[in-house]
Coordinates of C-alpha atoms in Angstrom, one line a residue:
X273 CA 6.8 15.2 27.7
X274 CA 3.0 15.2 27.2
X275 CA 1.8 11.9 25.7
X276 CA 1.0 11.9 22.3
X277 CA -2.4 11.0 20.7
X278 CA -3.6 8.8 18.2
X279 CA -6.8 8.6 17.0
X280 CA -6.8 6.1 13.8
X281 CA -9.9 4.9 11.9
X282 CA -8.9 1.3 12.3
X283 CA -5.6 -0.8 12.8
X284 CA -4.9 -3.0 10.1
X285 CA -2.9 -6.1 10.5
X286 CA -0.1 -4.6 8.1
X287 CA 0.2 -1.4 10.6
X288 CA 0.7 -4.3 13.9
X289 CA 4.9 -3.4 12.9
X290 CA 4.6 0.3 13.0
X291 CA 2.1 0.8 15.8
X292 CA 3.7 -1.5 18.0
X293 CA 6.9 0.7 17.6
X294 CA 5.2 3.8 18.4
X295 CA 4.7 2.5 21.2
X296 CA 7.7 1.3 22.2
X297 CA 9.5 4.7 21.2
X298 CA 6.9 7.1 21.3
X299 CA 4.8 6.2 24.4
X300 CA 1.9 6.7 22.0
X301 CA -1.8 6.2 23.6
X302 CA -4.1 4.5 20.7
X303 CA -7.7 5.0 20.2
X304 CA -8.6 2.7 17.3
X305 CA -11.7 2.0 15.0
X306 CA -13.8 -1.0 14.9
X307 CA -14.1 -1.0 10.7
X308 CA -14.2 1.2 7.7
X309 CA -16.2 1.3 4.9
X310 CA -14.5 -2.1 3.6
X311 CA -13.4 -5.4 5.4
X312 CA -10.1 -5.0 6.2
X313 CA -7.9 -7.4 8.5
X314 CA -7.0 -6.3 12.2
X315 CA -4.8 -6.9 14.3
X316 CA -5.8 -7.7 17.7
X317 CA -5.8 -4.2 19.7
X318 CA -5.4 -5.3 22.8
X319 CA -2.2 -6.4 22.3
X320 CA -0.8 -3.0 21.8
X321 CA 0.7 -1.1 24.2
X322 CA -1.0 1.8 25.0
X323 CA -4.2 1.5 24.1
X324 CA -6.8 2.5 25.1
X325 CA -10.1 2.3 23.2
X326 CA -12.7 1.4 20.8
X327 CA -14.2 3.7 18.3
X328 CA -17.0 2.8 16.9
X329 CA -17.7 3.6 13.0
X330 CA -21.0 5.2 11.8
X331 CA -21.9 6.0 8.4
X332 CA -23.3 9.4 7.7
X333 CA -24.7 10.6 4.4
X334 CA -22.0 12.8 3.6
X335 CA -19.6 11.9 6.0
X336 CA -18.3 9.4 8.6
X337 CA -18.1 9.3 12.4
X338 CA -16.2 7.8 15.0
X339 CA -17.7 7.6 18.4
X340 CA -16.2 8.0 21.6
X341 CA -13.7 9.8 19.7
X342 CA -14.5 13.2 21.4
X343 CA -13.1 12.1 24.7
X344 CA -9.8 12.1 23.9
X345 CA -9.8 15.2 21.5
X346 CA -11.1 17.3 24.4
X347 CA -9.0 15.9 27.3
X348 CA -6.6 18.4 28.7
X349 CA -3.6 16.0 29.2
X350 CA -3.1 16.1 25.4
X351 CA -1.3 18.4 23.8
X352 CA 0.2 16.5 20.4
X353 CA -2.4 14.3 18.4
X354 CA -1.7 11.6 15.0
X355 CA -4.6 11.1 13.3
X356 CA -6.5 9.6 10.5
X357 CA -6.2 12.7 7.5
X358 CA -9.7 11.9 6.1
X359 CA -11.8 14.5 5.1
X360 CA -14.6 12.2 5.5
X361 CA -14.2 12.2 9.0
X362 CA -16.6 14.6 11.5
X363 CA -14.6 14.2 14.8
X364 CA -11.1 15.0 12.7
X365 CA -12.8 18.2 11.6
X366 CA -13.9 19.0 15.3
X367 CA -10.1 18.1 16.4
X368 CA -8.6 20.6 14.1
X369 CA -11.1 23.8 14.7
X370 CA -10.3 22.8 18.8
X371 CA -6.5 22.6 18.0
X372 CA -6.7 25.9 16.3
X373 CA -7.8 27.8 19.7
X374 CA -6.1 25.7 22.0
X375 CA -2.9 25.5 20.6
X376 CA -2.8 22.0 20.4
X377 CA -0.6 20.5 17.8
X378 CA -2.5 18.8 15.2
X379 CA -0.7 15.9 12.6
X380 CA -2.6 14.6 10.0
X381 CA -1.4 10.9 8.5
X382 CA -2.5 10.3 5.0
X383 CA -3.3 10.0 1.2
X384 CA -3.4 13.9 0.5
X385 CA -4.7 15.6 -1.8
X386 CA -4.0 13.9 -5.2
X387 CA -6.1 15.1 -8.2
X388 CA -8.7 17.5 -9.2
X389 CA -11.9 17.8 -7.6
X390 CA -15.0 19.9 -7.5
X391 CA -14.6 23.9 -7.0
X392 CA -16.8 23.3 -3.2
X393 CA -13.9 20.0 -2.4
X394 CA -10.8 22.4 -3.5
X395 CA -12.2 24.6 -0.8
X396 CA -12.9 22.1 1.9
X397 CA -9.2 20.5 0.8
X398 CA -7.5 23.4 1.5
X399 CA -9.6 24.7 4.6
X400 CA -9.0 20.8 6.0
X401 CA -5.1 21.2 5.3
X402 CA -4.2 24.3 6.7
X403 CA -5.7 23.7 9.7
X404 CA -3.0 21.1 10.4
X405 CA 0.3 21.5 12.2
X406 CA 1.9 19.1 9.5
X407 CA 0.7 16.1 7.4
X408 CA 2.3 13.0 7.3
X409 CA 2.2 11.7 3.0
X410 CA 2.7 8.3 2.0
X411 CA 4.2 9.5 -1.4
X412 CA 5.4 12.6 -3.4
X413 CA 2.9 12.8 -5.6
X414 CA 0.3 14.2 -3.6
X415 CA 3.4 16.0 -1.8
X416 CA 4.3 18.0 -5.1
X417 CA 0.7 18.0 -6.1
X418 CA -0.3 19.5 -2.8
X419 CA 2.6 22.4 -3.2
X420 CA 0.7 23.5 -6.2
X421 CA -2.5 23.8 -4.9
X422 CA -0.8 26.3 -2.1
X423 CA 0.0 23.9 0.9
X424 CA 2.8 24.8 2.8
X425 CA 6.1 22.8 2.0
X426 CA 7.0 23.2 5.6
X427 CA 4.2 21.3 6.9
X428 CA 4.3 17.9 4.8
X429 CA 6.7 15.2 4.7
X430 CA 6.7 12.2 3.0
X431 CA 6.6 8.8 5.7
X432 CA 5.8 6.1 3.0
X433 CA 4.6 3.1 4.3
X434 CA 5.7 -0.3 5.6
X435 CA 4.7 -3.9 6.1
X436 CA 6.8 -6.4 8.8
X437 CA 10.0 -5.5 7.4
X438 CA 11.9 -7.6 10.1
X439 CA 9.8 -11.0 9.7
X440 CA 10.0 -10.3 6.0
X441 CA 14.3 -9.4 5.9
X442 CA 14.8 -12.6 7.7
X443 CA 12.7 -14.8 5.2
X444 CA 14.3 -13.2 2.8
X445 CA 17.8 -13.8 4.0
X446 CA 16.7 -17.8 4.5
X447 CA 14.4 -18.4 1.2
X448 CA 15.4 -19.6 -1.9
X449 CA 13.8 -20.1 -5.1
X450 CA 12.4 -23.4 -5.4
X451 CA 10.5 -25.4 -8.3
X452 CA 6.6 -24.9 -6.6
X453 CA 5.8 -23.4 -10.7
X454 CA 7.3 -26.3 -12.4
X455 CA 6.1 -28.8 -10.2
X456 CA 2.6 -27.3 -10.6
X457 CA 2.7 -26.2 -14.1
X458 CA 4.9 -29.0 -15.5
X459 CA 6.9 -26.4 -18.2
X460 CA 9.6 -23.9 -17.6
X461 CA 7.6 -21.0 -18.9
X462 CA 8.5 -17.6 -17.6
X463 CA 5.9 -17.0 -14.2
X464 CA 3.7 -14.1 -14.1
X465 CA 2.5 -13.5 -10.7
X466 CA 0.3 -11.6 -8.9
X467 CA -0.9 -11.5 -4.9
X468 CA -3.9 -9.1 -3.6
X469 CA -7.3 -8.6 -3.8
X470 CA -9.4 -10.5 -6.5
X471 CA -11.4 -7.9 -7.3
X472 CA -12.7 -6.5 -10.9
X473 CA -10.4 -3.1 -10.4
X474 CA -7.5 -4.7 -10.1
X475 CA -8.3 -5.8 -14.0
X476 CA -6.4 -9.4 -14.4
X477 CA -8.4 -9.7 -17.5
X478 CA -5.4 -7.3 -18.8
X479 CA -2.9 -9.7 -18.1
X480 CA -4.8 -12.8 -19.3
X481 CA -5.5 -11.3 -22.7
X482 CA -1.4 -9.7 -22.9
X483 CA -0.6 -13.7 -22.6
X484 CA -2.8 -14.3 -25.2
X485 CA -1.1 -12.0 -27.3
X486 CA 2.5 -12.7 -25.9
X487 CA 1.5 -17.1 -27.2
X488 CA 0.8 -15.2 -30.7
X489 CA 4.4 -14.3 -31.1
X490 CA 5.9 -18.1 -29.9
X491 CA 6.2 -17.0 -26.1
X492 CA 4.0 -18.7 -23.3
X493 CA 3.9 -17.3 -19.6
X494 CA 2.5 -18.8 -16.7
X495 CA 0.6 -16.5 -14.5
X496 CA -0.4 -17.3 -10.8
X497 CA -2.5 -14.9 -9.0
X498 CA -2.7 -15.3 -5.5
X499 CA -6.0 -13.9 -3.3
X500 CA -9.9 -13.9 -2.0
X501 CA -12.2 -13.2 -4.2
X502 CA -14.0 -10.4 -3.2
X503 CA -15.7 -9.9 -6.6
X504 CA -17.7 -11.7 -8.8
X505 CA -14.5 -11.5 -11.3
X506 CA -14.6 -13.1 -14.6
X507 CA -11.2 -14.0 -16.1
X508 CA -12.3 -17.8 -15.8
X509 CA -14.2 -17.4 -19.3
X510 CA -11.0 -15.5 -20.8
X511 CA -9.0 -18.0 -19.3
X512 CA -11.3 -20.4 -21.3
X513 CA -11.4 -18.8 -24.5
X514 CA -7.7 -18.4 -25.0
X515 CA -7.1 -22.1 -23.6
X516 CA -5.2 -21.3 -20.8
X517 CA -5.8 -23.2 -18.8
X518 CA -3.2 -25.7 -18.5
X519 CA -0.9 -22.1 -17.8
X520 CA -2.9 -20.2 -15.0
X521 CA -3.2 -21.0 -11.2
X522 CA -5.9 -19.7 -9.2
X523 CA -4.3 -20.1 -5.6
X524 CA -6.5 -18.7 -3.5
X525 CA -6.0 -16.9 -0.1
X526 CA -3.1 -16.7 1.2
X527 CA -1.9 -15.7 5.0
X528 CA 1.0 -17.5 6.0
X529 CA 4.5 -15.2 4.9
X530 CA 7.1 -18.2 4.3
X531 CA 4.9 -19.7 1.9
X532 CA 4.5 -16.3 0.6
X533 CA 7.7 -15.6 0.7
X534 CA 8.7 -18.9 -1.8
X535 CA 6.2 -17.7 -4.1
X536 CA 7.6 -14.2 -4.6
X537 CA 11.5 -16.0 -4.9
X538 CA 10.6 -18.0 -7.0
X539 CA 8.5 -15.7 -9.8
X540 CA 9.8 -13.8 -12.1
X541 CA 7.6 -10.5 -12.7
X542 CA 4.6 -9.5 -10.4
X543 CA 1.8 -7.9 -12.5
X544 CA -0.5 -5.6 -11.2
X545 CA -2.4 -3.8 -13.8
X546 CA -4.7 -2.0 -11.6
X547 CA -3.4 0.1 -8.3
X548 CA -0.6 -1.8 -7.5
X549 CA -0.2 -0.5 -3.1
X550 CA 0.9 -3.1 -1.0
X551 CA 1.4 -5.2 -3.3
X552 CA 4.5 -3.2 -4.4
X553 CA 5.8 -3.3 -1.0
X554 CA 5.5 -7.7 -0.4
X555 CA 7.1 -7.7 -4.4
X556 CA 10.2 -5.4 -3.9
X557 CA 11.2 -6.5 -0.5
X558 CA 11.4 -10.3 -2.1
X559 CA 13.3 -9.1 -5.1
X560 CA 10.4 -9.3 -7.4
X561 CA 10.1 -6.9 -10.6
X562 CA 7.1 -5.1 -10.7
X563 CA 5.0 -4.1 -14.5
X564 CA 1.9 -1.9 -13.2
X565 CA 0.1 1.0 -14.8
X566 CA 1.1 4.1 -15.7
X567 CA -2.2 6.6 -14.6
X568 CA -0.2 8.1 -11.5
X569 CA -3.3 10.6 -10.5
X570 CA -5.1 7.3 -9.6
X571 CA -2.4 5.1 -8.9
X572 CA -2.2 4.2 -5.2
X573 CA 1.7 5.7 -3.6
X574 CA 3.5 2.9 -3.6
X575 CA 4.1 3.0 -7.4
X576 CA 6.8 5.3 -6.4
X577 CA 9.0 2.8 -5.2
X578 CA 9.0 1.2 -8.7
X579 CA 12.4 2.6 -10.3
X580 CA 11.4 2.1 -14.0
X581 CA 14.0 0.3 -16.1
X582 CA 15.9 -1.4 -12.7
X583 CA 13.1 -2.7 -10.8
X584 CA 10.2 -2.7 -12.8
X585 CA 8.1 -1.1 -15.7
X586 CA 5.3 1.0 -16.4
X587 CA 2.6 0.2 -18.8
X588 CA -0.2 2.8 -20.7
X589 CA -3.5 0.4 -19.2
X590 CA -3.7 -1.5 -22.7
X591 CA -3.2 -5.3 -23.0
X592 CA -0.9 -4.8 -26.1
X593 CA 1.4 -2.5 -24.4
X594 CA 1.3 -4.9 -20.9
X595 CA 2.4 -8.0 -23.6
X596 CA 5.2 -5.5 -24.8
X597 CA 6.4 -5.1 -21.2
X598 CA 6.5 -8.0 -20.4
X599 CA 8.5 -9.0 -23.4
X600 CA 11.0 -6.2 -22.5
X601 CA 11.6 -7.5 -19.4
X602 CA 12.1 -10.8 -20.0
X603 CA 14.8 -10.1 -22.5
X604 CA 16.3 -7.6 -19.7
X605 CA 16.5 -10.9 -17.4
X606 CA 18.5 -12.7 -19.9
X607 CA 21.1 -9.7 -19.6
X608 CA 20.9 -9.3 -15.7
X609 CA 21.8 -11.8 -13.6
X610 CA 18.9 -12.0 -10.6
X611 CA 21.0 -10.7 -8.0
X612 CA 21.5 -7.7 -9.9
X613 CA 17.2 -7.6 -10.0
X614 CA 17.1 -8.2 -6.5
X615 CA 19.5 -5.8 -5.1
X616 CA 17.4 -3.4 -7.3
X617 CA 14.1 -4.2 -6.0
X618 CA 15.9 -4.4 -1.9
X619 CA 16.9 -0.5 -2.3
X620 CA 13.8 1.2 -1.7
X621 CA 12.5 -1.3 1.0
X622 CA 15.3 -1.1 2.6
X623 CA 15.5 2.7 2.9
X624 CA 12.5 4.1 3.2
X625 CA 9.7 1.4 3.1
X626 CA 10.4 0.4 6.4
X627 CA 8.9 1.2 10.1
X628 CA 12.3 2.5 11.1
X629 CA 12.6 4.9 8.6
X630 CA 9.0 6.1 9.2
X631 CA 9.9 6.0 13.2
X632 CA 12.8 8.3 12.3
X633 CA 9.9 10.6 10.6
X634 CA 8.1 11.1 13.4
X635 CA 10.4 11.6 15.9
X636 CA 11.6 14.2 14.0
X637 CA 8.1 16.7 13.7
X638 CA 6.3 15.2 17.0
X639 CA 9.2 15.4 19.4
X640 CA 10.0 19.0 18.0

């Protein structure tokens, strides 16, 4: 069996579980990039088996590349390649015009094509996706979107995404909810929680102002949001001019999982009212509900693990509605025992948001 290729725009510390299990099972060689376009956490690359090299990013006007990329695409030992699916991407473009008169197999691992775009980017989508032998989606939406737009059905398959799923199972299996809110807070409000990305997209203004309205009608949350500020957000004067102080927690950044892991046990509904991604992911697999928004076209895939009604809820984007939700939800907890939550929130972890369930995946279309 030839070995196969991957050539990946960066390796993110999340992807460590994954990777490391190509590896392992698929004998995988690994050329890696050195960033993207936004800070993102690494792992260390030299630690993985099989790899072997840098790439270096460069911005381009229009596009990106990755140097010292070309050395693998054109060396003769390679007959099956994984790669980055971005557009964006000059050396991926160069990879699949090569493939195409080589016969070289050509798999494409990404976000898809989701939404509408220009008349010139329909053409360069659909040009960029036929040329590949399949293409590896992390959710159905871009699947079934991507069926309309004429792409094969044959040549996609949905591989999700995952995060440690065997650190994480074991925390879970050993970590019980403890009294971190009340001990911090001092009441035994209901906890909102959220863990990501401080940033202005993610809109936590949304939450702080549904809290606000929620304290209208006799009902007071407590909302912890856990992260690095990346932004110059400003919920602090919100936070100020509804007096809520004494019922929000700024954490801060957080990296270590068991601590992590109490957190999540411990809350009661994980807001996200902008894209909720990983996020989704670290919630579900600790038994936490989920209340994000509804706009799927931008939504990032992970909303599809969000079974509305069992594990979580969909809101319209408006503060009112998100107070309403939460509202819901809190009267479905009084009528559901956690367990029954949890077990709820486990299922799609456990079957598909996992690295052996996306191993599985690619066995199946690389080792045809």
């Amino acid at each position: 069996m030839s070995k196969i290729c991957c050539i990946f725009n960066l390796g993110p510390l999340y992807r460590w579980p994954i990777y490391s299990l190509m590896a392992k099972e698929l004998a995988c060689d690994f050329y890696l990039g050195d960033k993207t376009f936004t800070p993102i956490r690494t792992f260390d690359y030299q630690k993985l088996d099989g790899f072997k090299g840098y790439l270096r990013f460069k911005k381009k006007k229009y596009f990106y590349s990755l140097k010292g990329a070309l050395r693998p695409i054109f060396n003769r030992r390679y007959k099956v390649y994984l790669v980055t699916g971005d557009r964006s991407c000059l050396e991926i473009w160069i990879l699949l015009f090569w493939a195409f008169f080589t016969r070289k197999k050509v798999c494409l691992w990404c976000h898809g094509w989701h939404s509408d775009c220009s008349r010139r980017a329909s053409v360069l989508n659909t040009l960029f996706y036929n040329l590949a032998d399949h293409i590896f989606l992390y959710g159905n939406y871009s699947l079934n979107y991507m069926l309309k737009r004429g792409i094969s059905a044959d040549k996609m398959t949905c591989i999700y995404n995952s995060l440690n799923y065997d650190q994480q199972l074991k925390l879970r299996q050993t970590t019980i909810p403890s009294d971190i809110f009340r001990q911090h807070f001092r009441n035994d409000n209901p906890n909102l929680f959220y863990i990501g990305r401080l940033q202005n997209r993610k809109r936590l203004d949304i939450v702080i102002e549904a809290m606000h309205h929620l304290l209208n009608k006799g009902i007071a949350t407590n909302f912890t949001y856990v992260g690095e500020r990346s932004d110059q957000i400003d919920i602090d004067s919100l936070i100020r001019k509804y007096n809520l102080e004494s019922v929000t927690w700024e954490f801060g950044p957080l990296y270590d999982e068991k601590t992590k892991a109490e957190l999540m046990v411990s809350a009661d509904i994980c807001i996200s009212p902008g894209n909720i991604g990983l996020t989704a992911m670290d919630a579900l697999m600790y038994g936490l509900p989920i209340i994000t928004n509804d706009d799927f076209a931008t939504q990032m895939p992970e909303y599809e693990a969000i079974e509305e009604g069992k594990n979580g809820l969909f809101f319209n984007g408006d503060a009112t509605d998100l107070a309403n939700k939460i509202f819901y939800w809190l009267d479905y907890m009084n009528n559901h025992t956690k367990n029954e939550i949890a077990q709820a929130c486990y299922k799609p972890i456990d079957e598909k948001y996992n690295p052996n369930y996306q191993i599985k995946v690619l066995k199946k279309v690389l080792l045809q």
